[in-house]
Short mmCIF file of C-alpha atoms in Angstrom, two decimals:
data_model
loop_
_atom_site.label_atom_id
_atom_site.label_comp_id
_atom_site.label_asym_id
_atom_site.label_seq_id
_atom_site.Cartn_x
_atom_site.Cartn_y
_atom_site.Cartn_z
CA MET A 1 158.79 100.82 141.30
CA ALA A 2 159.82 100.46 137.65
CA THR A 3 157.80 97.25 137.23
CA ARG A 4 154.60 98.80 138.60
CA ARG A 5 152.49 100.62 136.05
CA ALA A 6 148.91 101.27 135.02
CA LEU A 7 148.41 99.40 131.71
CA HIS A 8 144.88 99.49 130.28
CA PHE A 9 141.14 99.37 130.84
CA VAL A 10 138.93 96.79 129.14
CA PHE A 11 135.63 97.92 127.61
CA LYS A 12 133.00 95.56 126.22
CA VAL A 13 131.62 97.18 123.08
CA GLY A 14 128.52 96.36 121.06
CA ASN A 15 129.39 98.43 117.98
CA ARG A 16 133.06 97.96 117.20
CA PHE A 17 133.26 100.37 114.28
CA GLN A 18 131.43 103.25 115.98
CA THR A 19 133.52 102.74 119.10
CA VAL A 20 136.81 102.80 117.17
CA HIS A 21 135.55 105.94 115.40
CA PHE A 22 135.03 107.60 118.79
CA PHE A 23 138.40 106.66 120.25
CA ARG A 24 140.32 107.46 117.07
CA ASP A 25 138.52 110.43 115.51
CA VAL A 26 137.09 112.12 118.61
CA LEU A 27 139.59 111.38 121.38
CA GLY A 28 142.53 111.26 118.98
CA MET A 29 143.90 107.84 119.92
CA LYS A 30 145.58 105.46 117.47
CA VAL A 31 144.71 101.83 116.76
CA LEU A 32 147.74 99.98 118.13
CA ARG A 33 146.80 96.38 117.31
CA HIS A 34 143.83 94.14 116.56
CA GLU A 35 143.35 90.43 117.26
CA GLU A 36 140.59 87.95 116.37
CA PHE A 37 139.74 84.84 118.41
CA GLU A 38 137.59 81.88 117.46
CA GLU A 39 136.54 80.94 121.00
CA GLY A 40 136.18 82.55 124.41
CA CYS A 41 139.16 83.45 126.56
CA LYS A 42 139.94 80.91 129.33
CA ALA A 43 140.61 83.82 131.69
CA ALA A 44 137.23 85.37 130.72
CA CYS A 45 139.01 88.30 129.06
CA ASN A 46 135.93 88.81 126.88
CA GLY A 47 133.43 88.13 129.67
CA PRO A 48 131.36 84.97 130.16
CA TYR A 49 131.08 84.26 126.45
CA ASP A 50 132.34 81.21 124.55
CA GLY A 51 132.01 82.37 120.95
CA LYS A 52 134.10 84.33 118.48
CA TRP A 53 135.42 87.67 119.72
CA SER A 54 138.05 90.31 119.04
CA LYS A 55 140.08 92.89 120.89
CA THR A 56 141.38 96.19 119.60
CA MET A 57 144.00 98.12 121.56
CA VAL A 58 143.84 101.90 121.20
CA GLY A 59 145.89 104.63 122.84
CA PHE A 60 147.78 107.89 122.49
CA GLY A 61 151.07 106.05 122.15
CA PRO A 62 152.77 102.64 122.56
CA GLU A 63 151.40 100.24 125.16
CA ASP A 64 154.84 100.10 126.82
CA ASP A 65 154.58 103.63 128.18
CA HIS A 66 150.95 104.77 127.74
CA PHE A 67 147.69 103.86 129.42
CA VAL A 68 145.51 102.39 126.67
CA ALA A 69 142.03 100.98 126.14
CA GLU A 70 141.18 97.43 125.15
CA LEU A 71 137.96 97.28 123.13
CA THR A 72 136.47 93.81 123.46
CA TYR A 73 133.85 92.81 120.90
CA ASN A 74 131.79 89.61 121.16
CA TYR A 75 130.26 88.68 117.83
CA GLY A 76 126.47 88.70 117.92
CA ILE A 77 126.14 90.85 121.04
CA GLY A 78 125.02 94.37 120.20
CA ASP A 79 124.86 96.02 123.62
CA TYR A 80 125.64 95.54 127.30
CA LYS A 81 123.77 96.76 130.34
CA LEU A 82 125.85 99.30 132.27
CA GLY A 83 126.40 98.95 136.01
CA ASN A 84 127.53 101.57 138.51
CA ASP A 85 131.15 100.43 138.77
CA PHE A 86 132.83 102.43 135.99
CA MET A 87 132.52 106.19 136.58
CA GLY A 88 134.72 107.55 133.82
CA ILE A 89 138.15 108.22 132.34
CA THR A 90 139.60 111.73 132.51
CA LEU A 91 141.84 113.12 129.75
CA ALA A 92 143.68 116.38 129.25
CA SER A 93 143.28 117.15 125.55
CA SER A 94 142.18 120.35 123.88
CA HIS A 95 142.53 118.41 120.63
CA ALA A 96 139.78 115.96 121.71
CA VAL A 97 137.46 118.84 122.65
CA SER A 98 138.08 120.42 119.24
CA ASN A 99 137.45 117.10 117.46
CA ALA A 100 134.17 116.58 119.31
CA ARG A 101 132.97 120.03 118.32
CA LYS A 102 133.93 119.55 114.67
CA LEU A 103 132.19 116.17 114.51
CA GLU A 104 129.21 117.50 116.48
CA TRP A 105 129.64 114.82 119.13
CA PRO A 106 127.59 115.89 122.18
CA LEU A 107 129.61 117.65 124.88
CA SER A 108 128.37 118.80 128.27
CA GLU A 109 130.44 121.29 130.29
CA VAL A 110 130.40 119.99 133.88
CA GLU A 111 132.78 122.63 135.21
CA GLU A 112 134.87 125.37 133.65
CA GLU A 113 136.73 123.92 130.63
CA VAL A 114 135.90 120.32 131.64
CA PHE A 115 133.50 118.46 129.35
CA GLU A 116 131.62 115.21 129.77
CA ILE A 117 131.30 113.05 126.66
CA GLU A 118 129.93 109.56 126.10
CA ALA A 119 131.44 106.79 124.00
CA PRO A 120 129.12 104.38 122.19
CA GLY A 121 127.66 102.10 124.85
CA GLY A 122 127.34 104.92 127.37
CA TYR A 123 130.87 104.94 128.81
CA LYS A 124 131.71 108.39 130.20
CA PHE A 125 134.85 110.39 129.53
CA TYR A 126 135.85 113.77 130.96
CA LEU A 127 137.89 116.07 128.74
CA HIS A 128 140.00 118.89 130.19
CA ASN A 129 140.33 121.53 127.50
CA ARG A 130 144.08 122.01 127.88
CA THR A 131 147.43 120.60 126.87
CA PRO A 132 148.30 117.41 128.77
CA PRO A 133 150.80 117.91 131.62
CA GLN A 134 152.55 114.65 130.65
CA SER A 135 153.26 112.66 127.49
CA ASP A 136 150.12 110.58 128.03
CA PRO A 137 146.87 112.62 128.09
CA VAL A 138 145.07 109.95 130.17
CA LEU A 139 144.99 111.37 133.69
CA LYS A 140 142.85 108.95 135.69
CA VAL A 141 140.30 106.14 135.71
CA THR A 142 137.49 106.53 138.24
CA LEU A 143 135.87 103.44 139.75
CA ALA A 144 133.11 103.19 142.33
CA VAL A 145 133.71 101.28 145.56
CA SER A 146 131.35 100.26 148.35
CA ASP A 147 133.95 100.58 151.13
CA LEU A 148 136.62 103.21 150.48
CA GLN A 149 138.84 102.35 153.44
CA LYS A 150 138.88 98.65 152.60
CA SER A 151 139.75 99.46 148.98
CA LEU A 152 142.49 101.87 150.07
CA ASN A 153 144.02 99.19 152.25
CA TYR A 154 144.05 96.80 149.30
CA TRP A 155 145.48 99.12 146.66
CA SER A 156 147.90 100.99 148.93
CA ASN A 157 148.98 98.55 151.65
CA LEU A 158 148.89 95.33 149.66
CA LEU A 159 149.73 96.49 146.13
CA GLY A 160 151.94 99.41 147.05
CA MET A 161 150.15 102.33 145.39
CA LYS A 162 150.91 105.83 146.62
CA VAL A 163 147.92 107.81 147.90
CA TYR A 164 148.13 111.18 146.13
CA GLU A 165 144.87 112.65 147.42
CA GLN A 166 142.23 111.62 149.94
CA ASP A 167 138.98 113.38 150.83
CA GLU A 168 137.10 111.58 153.58
CA GLU A 169 134.12 113.91 153.38
CA LYS A 170 133.63 113.23 149.66
CA GLU A 171 134.68 109.57 150.08
CA ARG A 172 137.28 109.91 147.35
CA ALA A 173 140.92 108.92 146.94
CA LEU A 174 143.48 109.22 144.14
CA LEU A 175 146.24 106.62 143.88
CA GLY A 176 149.05 105.75 141.50
CA TYR A 177 152.50 104.30 141.05
CA ALA A 178 154.22 107.38 139.60
CA ASP A 179 153.59 111.09 139.12
CA ASN A 180 153.60 110.85 135.31
CA GLN A 181 151.26 107.84 135.07
CA CYS A 182 147.51 107.44 134.78
CA LYS A 183 146.02 107.41 138.29
CA LEU A 184 143.29 105.28 139.83
CA GLU A 185 140.52 107.28 141.50
CA LEU A 186 138.27 105.48 143.97
CA GLN A 187 134.87 107.01 144.65
CA GLY A 188 132.79 105.65 147.52
CA ILE A 189 129.09 105.18 146.86
CA LYS A 190 126.16 104.16 149.01
CA GLY A 191 124.93 100.62 148.50
CA SER A 192 126.54 97.76 146.64
CA ILE A 193 128.49 97.73 143.39
CA ASP A 194 126.56 96.46 140.38
CA HIS A 195 128.94 95.37 137.62
CA ALA A 196 126.06 94.34 135.31
CA ALA A 197 126.92 92.88 131.88
CA ALA A 198 129.24 95.69 130.78
CA PHE A 199 131.74 95.21 133.59
CA GLY A 200 135.29 96.02 132.58
CA ARG A 201 138.74 95.41 133.99
CA ILE A 202 141.65 97.66 134.86
CA ALA A 203 145.10 96.16 134.41
CA PHE A 204 148.37 96.97 136.18
CA SER A 205 151.83 95.47 136.05
CA CYS A 206 153.50 94.60 139.34
CA PRO A 207 156.08 92.17 140.74
CA GLN A 208 155.00 88.53 140.51
CA LYS A 209 154.74 88.01 144.27
CA GLU A 210 152.28 90.92 144.53
CA ALA A 211 150.18 89.56 141.68
CA MET A 212 150.03 86.18 143.40
CA ALA A 213 148.96 87.76 146.68
CA ALA A 214 146.25 89.81 144.97
CA ASP A 215 144.75 86.64 143.52
CA LYS A 216 144.56 84.71 146.79
CA SER A 217 141.30 83.32 148.09
CA ASP A 218 139.11 84.96 150.73
CA GLU A 219 140.34 82.33 153.17
CA TRP A 220 143.97 83.33 152.55
CA PHE A 221 143.19 86.97 153.25
CA SER A 222 141.15 86.12 156.35
CA LYS A 223 143.88 83.96 157.92
CA ARG A 224 146.47 86.67 157.41
CA ASN A 225 144.18 89.54 158.41
CA LYS A 226 144.71 91.26 155.07
CA PRO A 227 141.92 93.22 153.35
CA LYS A 228 140.66 92.49 149.83
CA ALA A 229 139.44 95.30 147.63
CA SER A 230 135.83 96.43 147.97
CA GLY A 231 133.64 96.45 144.86
#
């Protein structure tokens, strides 16, 4: 299991400086590295754009042992339409709550000592006003899925994630590779998933054979009666 780990989530950002301000000065993350590119990524890392772009990695600690964020900025594009796929990232950080209050960044208490806050671009974060239970304050990333069972089969049976929690009534499941890592929460929704222009990516490390299987075509999955992820 040592090679399996949650790595990062990719956000497309329209205002790079305001976004870095939020992640650094409100959430309390550090800028880990920054790279500039003259043309679009062949793997569409920056989305379907061919021009100049940059990425800035931010996190609470080194990328080797923390779940971090990749802030992707395409020059000349000031905003992205949000879809319904990304539902939020949850942190445990009383420090972030304190920072938000000091900087007068809008906070909304959604349950006792849990606050909803928005990054520039409308991306939602949920802050637990407490000390993190692990070295990395990032607790989970929540993504919407159109078919929870199909997605569970993909992430658990094919990619080997442990199911930590499952609530069939609420159509929700929590998965991960280790107790002290950022978890992936799947939330079933009615209707289809709309990724829109702001669609992001979540990255994991896993053994090469699993990565190859996850990237197979629909035909490959159909012949072997294996489910692909939903949404």
